[in-house]
mmCIF file of C-alpha atoms in Angstrom:
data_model
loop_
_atom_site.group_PDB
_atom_site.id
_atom_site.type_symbol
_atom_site.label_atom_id
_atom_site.label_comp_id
_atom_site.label_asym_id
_atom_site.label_seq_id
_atom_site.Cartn_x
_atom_site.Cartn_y
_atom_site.Cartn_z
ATOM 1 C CA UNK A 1 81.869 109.050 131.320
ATOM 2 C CA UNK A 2 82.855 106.137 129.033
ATOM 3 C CA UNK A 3 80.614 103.582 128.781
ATOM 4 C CA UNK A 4 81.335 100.012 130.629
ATOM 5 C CA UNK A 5 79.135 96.837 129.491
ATOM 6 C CA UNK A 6 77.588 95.740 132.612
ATOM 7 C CA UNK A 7 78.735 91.904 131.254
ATOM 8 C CA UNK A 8 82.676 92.190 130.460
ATOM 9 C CA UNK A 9 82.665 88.650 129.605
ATOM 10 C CA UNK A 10 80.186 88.838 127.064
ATOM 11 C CA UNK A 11 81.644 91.943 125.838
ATOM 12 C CA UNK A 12 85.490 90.933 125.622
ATOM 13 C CA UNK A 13 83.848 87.596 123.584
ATOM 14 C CA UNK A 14 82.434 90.113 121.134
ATOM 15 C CA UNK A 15 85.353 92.025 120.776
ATOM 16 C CA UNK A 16 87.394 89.118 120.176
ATOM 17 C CA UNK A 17 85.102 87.294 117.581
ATOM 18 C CA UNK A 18 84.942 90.999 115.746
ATOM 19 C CA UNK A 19 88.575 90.527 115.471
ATOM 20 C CA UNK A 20 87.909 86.789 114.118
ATOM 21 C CA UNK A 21 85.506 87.865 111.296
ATOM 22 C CA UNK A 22 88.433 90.789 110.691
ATOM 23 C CA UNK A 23 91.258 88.324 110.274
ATOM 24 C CA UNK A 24 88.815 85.777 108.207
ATOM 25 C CA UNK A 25 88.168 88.654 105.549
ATOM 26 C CA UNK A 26 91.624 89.387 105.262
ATOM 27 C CA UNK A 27 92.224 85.646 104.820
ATOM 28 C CA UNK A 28 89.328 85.359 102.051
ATOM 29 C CA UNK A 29 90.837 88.784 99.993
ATOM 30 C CA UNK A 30 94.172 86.638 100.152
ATOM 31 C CA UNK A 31 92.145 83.905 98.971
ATOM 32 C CA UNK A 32 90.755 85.180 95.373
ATOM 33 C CA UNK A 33 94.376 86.247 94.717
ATOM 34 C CA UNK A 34 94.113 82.772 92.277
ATOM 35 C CA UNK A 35 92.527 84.662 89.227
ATOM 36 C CA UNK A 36 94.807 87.372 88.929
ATOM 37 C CA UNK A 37 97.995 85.266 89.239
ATOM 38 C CA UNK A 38 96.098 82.553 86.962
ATOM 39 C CA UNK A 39 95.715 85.860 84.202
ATOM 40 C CA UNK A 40 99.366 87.026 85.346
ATOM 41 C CA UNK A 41 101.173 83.671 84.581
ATOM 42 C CA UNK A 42 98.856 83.647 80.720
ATOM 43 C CA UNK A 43 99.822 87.042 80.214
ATOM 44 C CA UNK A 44 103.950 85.656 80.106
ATOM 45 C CA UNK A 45 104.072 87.495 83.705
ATOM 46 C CA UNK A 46 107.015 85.630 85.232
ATOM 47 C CA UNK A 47 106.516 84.524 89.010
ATOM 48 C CA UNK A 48 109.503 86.107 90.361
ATOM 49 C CA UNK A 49 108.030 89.714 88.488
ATOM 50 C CA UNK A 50 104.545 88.562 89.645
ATOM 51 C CA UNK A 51 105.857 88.039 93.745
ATOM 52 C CA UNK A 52 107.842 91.538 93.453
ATOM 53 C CA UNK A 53 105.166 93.345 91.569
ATOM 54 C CA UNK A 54 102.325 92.243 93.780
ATOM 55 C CA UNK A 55 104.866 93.439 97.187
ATOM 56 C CA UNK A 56 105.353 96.815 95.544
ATOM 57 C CA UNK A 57 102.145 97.269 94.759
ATOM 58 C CA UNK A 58 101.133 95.936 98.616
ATOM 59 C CA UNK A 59 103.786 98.229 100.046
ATOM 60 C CA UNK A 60 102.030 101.431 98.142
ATOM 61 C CA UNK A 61 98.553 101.064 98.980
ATOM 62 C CA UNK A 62 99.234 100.412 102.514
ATOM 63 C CA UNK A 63 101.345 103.702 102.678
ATOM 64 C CA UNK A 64 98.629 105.657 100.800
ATOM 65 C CA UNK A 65 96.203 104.015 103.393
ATOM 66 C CA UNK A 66 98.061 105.637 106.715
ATOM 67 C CA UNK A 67 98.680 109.084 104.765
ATOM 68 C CA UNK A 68 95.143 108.995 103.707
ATOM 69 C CA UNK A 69 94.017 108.794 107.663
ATOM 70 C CA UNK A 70 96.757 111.335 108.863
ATOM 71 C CA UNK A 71 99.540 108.946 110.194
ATOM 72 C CA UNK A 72 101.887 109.772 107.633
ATOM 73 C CA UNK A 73 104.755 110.627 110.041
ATOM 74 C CA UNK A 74 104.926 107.119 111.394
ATOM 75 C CA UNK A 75 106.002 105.652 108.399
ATOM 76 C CA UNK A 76 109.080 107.010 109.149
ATOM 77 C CA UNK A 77 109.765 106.377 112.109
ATOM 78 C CA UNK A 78 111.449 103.111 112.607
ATOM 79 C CA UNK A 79 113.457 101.368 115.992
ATOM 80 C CA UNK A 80 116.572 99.398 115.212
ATOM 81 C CA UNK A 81 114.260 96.342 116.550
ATOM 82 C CA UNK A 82 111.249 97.415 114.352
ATOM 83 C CA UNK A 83 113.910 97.648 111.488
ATOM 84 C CA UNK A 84 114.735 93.797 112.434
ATOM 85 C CA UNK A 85 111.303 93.166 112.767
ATOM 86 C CA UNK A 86 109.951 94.129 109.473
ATOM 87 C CA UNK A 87 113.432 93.066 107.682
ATOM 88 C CA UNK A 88 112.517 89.383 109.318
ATOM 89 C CA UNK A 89 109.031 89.631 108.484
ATOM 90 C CA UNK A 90 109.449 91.235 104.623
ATOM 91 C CA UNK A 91 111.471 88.202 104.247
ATOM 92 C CA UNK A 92 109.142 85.362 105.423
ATOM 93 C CA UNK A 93 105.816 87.213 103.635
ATOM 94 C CA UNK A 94 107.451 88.089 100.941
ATOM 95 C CA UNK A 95 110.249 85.148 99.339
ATOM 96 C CA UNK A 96 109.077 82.378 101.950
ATOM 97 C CA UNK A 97 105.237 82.641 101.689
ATOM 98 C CA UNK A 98 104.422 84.414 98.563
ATOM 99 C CA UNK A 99 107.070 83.203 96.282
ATOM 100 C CA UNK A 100 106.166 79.608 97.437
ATOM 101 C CA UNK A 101 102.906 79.661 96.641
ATOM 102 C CA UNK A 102 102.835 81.380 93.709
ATOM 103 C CA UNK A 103 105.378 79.197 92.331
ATOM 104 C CA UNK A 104 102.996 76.493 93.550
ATOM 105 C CA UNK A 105 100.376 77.679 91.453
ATOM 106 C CA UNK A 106 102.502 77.835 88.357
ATOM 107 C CA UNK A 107 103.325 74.359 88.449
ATOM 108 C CA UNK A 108 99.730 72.842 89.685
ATOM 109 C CA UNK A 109 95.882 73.388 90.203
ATOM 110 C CA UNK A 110 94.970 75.655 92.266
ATOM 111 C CA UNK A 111 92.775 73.594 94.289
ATOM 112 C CA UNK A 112 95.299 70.979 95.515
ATOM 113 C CA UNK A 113 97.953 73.922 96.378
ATOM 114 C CA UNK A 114 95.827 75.727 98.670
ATOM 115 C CA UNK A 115 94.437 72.716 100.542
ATOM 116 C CA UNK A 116 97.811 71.741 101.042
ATOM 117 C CA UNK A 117 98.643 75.149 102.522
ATOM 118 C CA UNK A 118 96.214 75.000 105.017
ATOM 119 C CA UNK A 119 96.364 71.760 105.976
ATOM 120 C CA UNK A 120 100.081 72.393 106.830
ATOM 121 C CA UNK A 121 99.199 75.185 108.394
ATOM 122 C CA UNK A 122 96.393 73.949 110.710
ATOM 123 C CA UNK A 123 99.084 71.278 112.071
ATOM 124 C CA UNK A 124 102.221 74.255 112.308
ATOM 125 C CA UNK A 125 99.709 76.496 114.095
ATOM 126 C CA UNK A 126 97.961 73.846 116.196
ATOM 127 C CA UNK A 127 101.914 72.355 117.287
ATOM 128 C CA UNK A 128 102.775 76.202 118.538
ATOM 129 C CA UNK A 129 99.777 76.889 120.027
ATOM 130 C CA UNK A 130 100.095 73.598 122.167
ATOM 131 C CA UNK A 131 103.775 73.391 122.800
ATOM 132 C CA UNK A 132 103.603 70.356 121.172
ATOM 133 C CA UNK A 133 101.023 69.142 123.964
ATOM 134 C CA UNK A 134 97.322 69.521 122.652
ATOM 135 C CA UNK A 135 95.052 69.362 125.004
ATOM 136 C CA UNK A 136 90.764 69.066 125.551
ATOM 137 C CA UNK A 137 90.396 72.457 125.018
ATOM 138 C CA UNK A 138 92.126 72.300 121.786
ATOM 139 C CA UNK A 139 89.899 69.032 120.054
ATOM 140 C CA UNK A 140 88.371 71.704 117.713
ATOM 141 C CA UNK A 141 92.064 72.764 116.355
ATOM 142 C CA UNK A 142 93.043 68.611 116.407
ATOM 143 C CA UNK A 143 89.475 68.067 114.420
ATOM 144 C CA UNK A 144 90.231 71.067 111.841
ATOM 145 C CA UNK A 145 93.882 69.623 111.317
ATOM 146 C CA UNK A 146 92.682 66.258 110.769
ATOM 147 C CA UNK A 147 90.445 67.822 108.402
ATOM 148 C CA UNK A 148 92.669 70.065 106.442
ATOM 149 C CA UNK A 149 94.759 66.871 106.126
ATOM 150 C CA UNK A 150 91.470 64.647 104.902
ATOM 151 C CA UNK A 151 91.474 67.423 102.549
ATOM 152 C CA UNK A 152 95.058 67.731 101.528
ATOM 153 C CA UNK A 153 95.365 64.142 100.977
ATOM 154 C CA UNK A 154 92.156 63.524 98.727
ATOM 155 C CA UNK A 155 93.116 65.539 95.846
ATOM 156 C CA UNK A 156 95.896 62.624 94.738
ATOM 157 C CA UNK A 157 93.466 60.785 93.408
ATOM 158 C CA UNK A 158 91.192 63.491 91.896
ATOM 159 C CA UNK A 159 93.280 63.607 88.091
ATOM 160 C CA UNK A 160 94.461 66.786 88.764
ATOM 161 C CA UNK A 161 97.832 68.075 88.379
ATOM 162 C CA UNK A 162 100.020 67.892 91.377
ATOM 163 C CA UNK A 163 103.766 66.738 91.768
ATOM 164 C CA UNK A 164 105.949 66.609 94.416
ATOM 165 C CA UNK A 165 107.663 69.522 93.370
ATOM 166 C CA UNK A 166 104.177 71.700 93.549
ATOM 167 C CA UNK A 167 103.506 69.486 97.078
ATOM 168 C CA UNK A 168 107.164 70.942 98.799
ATOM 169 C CA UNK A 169 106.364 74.041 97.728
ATOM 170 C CA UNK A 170 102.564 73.927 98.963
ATOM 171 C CA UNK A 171 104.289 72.406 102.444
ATOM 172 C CA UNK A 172 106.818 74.697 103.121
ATOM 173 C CA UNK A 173 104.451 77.653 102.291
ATOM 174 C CA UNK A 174 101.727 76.638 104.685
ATOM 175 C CA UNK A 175 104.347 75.921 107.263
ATOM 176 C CA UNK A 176 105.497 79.744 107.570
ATOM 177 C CA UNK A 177 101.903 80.680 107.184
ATOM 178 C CA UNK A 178 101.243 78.781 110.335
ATOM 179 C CA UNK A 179 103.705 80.235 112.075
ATOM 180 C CA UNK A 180 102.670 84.325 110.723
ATOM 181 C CA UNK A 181 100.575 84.468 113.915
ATOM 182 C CA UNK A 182 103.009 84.306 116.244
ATOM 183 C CA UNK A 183 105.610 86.129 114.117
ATOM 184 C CA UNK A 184 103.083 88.836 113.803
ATOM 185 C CA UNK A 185 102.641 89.341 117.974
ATOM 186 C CA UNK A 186 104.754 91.435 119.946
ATOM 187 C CA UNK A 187 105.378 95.483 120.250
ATOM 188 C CA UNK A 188 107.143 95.819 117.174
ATOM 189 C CA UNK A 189 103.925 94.069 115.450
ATOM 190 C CA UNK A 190 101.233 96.806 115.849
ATOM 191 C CA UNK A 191 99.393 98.680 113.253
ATOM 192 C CA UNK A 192 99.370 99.684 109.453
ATOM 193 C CA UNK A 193 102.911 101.219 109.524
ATOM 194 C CA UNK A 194 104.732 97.708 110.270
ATOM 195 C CA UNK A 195 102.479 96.364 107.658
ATOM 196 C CA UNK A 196 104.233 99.175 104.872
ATOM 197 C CA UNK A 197 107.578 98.605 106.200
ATOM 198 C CA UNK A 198 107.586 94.614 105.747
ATOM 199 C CA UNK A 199 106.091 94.601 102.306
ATOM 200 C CA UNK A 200 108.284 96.957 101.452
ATOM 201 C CA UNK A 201 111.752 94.889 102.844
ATOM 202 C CA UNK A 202 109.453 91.820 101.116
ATOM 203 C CA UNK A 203 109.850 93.904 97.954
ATOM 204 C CA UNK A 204 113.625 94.910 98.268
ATOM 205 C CA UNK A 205 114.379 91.465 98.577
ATOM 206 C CA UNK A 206 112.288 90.120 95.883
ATOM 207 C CA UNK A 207 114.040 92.232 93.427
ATOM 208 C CA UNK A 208 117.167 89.728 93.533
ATOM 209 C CA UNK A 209 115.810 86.684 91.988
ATOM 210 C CA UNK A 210 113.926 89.275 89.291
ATOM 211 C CA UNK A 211 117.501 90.223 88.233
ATOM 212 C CA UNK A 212 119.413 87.228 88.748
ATOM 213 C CA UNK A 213 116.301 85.237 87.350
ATOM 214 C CA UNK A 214 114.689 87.337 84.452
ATOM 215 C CA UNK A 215 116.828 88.085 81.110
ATOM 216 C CA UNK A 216 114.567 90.558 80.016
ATOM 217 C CA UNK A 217 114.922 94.683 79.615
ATOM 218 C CA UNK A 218 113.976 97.420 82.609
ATOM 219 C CA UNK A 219 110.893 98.245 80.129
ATOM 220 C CA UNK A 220 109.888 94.704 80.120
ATOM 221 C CA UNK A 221 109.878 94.696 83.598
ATOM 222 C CA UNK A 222 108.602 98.226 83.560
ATOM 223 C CA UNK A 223 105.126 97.024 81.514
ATOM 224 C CA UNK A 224 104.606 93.784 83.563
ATOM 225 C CA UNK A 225 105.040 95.696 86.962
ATOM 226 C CA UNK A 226 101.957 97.811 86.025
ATOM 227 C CA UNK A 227 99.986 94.535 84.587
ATOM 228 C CA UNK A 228 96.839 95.027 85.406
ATOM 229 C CA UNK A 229 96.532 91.244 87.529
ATOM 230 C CA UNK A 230 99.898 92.567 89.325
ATOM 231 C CA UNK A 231 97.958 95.586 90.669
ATOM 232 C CA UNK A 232 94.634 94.342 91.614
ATOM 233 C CA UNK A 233 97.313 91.342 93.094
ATOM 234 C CA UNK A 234 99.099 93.784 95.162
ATOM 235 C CA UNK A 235 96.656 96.680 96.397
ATOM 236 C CA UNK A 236 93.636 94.412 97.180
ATOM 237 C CA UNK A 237 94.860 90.565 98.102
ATOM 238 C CA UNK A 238 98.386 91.765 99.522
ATOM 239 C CA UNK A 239 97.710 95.378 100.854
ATOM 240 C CA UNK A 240 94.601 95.360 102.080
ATOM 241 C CA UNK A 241 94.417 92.050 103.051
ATOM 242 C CA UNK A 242 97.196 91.960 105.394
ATOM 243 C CA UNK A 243 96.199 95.325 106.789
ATOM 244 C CA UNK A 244 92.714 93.574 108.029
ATOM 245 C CA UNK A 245 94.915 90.420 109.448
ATOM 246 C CA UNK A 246 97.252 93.105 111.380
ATOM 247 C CA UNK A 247 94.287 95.157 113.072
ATOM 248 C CA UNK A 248 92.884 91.467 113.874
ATOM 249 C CA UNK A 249 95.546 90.172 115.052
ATOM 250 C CA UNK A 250 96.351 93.399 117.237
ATOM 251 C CA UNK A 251 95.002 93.292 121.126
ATOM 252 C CA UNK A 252 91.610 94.539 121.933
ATOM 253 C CA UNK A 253 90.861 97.108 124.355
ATOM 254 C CA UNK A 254 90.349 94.941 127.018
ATOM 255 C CA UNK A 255 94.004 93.655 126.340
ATOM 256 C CA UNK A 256 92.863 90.347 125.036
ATOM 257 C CA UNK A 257 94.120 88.566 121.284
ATOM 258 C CA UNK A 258 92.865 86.410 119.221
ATOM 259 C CA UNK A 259 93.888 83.176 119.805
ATOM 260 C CA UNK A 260 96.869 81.291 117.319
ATOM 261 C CA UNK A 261 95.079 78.212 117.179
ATOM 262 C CA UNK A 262 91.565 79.765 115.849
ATOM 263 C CA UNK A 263 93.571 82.020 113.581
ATOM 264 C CA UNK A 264 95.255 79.384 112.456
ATOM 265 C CA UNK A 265 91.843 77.647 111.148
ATOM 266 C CA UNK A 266 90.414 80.852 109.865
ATOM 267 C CA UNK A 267 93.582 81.059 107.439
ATOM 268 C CA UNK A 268 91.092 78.088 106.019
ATOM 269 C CA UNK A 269 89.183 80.911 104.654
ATOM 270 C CA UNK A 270 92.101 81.871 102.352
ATOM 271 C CA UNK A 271 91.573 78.085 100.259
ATOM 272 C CA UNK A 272 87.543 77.854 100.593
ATOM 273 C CA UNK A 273 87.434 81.849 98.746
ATOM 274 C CA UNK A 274 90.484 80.423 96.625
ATOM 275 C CA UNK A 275 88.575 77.483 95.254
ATOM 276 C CA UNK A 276 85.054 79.149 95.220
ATOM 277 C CA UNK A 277 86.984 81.410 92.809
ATOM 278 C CA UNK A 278 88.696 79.049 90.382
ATOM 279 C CA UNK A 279 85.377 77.183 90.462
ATOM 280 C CA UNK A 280 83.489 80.268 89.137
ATOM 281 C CA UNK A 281 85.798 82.062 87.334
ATOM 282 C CA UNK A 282 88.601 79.851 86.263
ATOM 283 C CA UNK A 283 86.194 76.887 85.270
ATOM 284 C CA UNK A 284 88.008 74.460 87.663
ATOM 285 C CA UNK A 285 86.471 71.318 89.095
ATOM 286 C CA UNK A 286 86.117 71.411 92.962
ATOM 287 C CA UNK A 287 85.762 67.283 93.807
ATOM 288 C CA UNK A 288 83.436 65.890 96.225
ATOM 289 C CA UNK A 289 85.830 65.422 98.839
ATOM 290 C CA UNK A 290 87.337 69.442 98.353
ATOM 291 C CA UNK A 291 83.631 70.084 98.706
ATOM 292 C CA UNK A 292 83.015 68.124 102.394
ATOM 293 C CA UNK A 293 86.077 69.640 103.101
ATOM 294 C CA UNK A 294 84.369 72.885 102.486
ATOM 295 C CA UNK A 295 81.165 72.598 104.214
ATOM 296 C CA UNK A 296 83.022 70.765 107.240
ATOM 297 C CA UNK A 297 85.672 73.935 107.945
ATOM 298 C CA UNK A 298 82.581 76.376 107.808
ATOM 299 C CA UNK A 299 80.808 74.524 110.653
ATOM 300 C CA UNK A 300 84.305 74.067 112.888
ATOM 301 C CA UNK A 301 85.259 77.840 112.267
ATOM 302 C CA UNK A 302 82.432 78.673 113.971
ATOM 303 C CA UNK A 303 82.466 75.972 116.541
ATOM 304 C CA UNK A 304 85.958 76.311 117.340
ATOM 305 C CA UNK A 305 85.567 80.169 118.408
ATOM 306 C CA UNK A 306 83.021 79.486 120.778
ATOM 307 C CA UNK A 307 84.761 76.699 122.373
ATOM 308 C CA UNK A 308 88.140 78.883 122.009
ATOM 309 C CA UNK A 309 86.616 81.957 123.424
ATOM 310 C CA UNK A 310 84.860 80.480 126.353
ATOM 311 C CA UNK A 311 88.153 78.078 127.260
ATOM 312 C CA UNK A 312 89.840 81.860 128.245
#
């Protein structure tokens, strides 16, 4: 007889804030993907090879993943819808998130792109979950937006470099990435296998701007695919990480999900493991007010789940 917790509240809580600390690990991997595209981009690595590279590489280790734990027939099996599905979402991960921000990090610091990101993804995620109508049970999503824009908005005047061109592409990255959560629901949105299938449309598509974009030979392209920073890149911040998000984002056996809005502040992980990271290993300066930002997301995180959770 299968075991049933004499509290189901307490126990559908649990399962839900397991799911949390799932999505915010996938987040942080996504995070430290800074020092490999910093050593990508010094290597002569072009973005548009760097984006493609680090979807192929994704796409693999996610397939070797479901052979390795016997669900190797599913990657083939694929509905016209899940074919949309994945086509739609290969697209947005792959030229509309990945692209953007990487190209953002070519062109600026990394800690002023990624505070950017998630500030404009705390407000996307926070307008969606609302309908555009926040309410009292949603004051810990308004208080981590007006923080991720506290945040966003102090690095102007912190010397480093940051133009308008790295700030649109910053935006309009952290806009789809506050929208992922909701693209990521649905039937057609379950498991590893969709995860494979969009990195790999993400990668079919990316190879058009490396050929229309690049004027270099297939060998070229050849060596710099199997960089070292474009692996690590792809398996472990692209492939792995996104597997963790998926299983988090997936319902829990009590049918319940993770709510958008607190997803949508634990994609704050992805900057706070991004700027630990250039801090330590990329010898860039975090300023005081990247810092409160910081220490101020870590305490609403948590916050925000309980109040989250027990709003249900």
């Amino acid at each position: 007889m299968a075991y049933v917790p004499q509290n189901t509240d307490h126990f559908i809580a649990f399962e839900v804030w397991l799911k949390a600390a799932l999505f915010a690990l996938g987040a942080s991997i996504i995070g430290f993907v800074v020092y490999p595209t910093e050593l990508g981009l010094e290597q002569g690595i072009t973005t548009t090879v760097f984006v493609s590279g680090r979807l192929f590489w994704g796409a693999l280790f996610v397939a070797a993943f479901i052979v390795a734990t016997g669900n190797a027939a599913s990657l083939f099996k694929l509905s016209r819808k899940g074919m949309q599905f994945a086509a739609l979402r290969g697209l947005t991960v792959g030229l509309a998130t990945i692209l953007l921000y990487t190209y953002a990090l070519s062109w600026a610091d990394a800690t002023p792109t990624i505070i950017t990101v998630v500030g404009v993804a705390a407000i996307t995620g926070t307008m969606i979950e609302c309908r555009g109508k926040p309410d009292t049970s949603n004051i810990h999503v308004i208080i981590g937006t007006l923080a991720a824009l506290y945040g966003a908005l102090s690095v102007y005047d912190t010397g480093t470099q940051f133009d308008l061109w790295a700030f649109s592409f910053s935006a309009a990255s952290g806009f789809i990435y506050g929208m992922l959560p909701l693209i990521c629901r649905g039937d057609e949105a379950n498991g590893t296998t969709t995860v494979a299938q969009y990195l790999t449309f993400g990668f079919v598509f990316s190879l058009v701007p490396v050929w229309l974009w690049n004027d270099v030979d297939a060998a070229t392209l050849v060596q710099q695919f199997v960089a070292w920073p474009v692996i690590v890149s792809g398996c472990f911040c692209t492939g792995l990480a996104y597997v963790c998000i998926q299983y988090a984002l997936a319902p829990t056996s009590s049918g319940n999900n993770l709510s958008s809005s607190w997803a949508t502040i634990l994609y704050g992980m992805e900057p706070v493991c991004a700027m630990l990271t250039s801090a330590v290993m990329m010898n860039e300066i975090i300023p005081t007010k990247a810092t409160i930002f910081i220490i101020f997301y870590l305490i609403l995180s948590f916050t925000a789940g309980a109040v989250i959770t027990n709003s249900k």
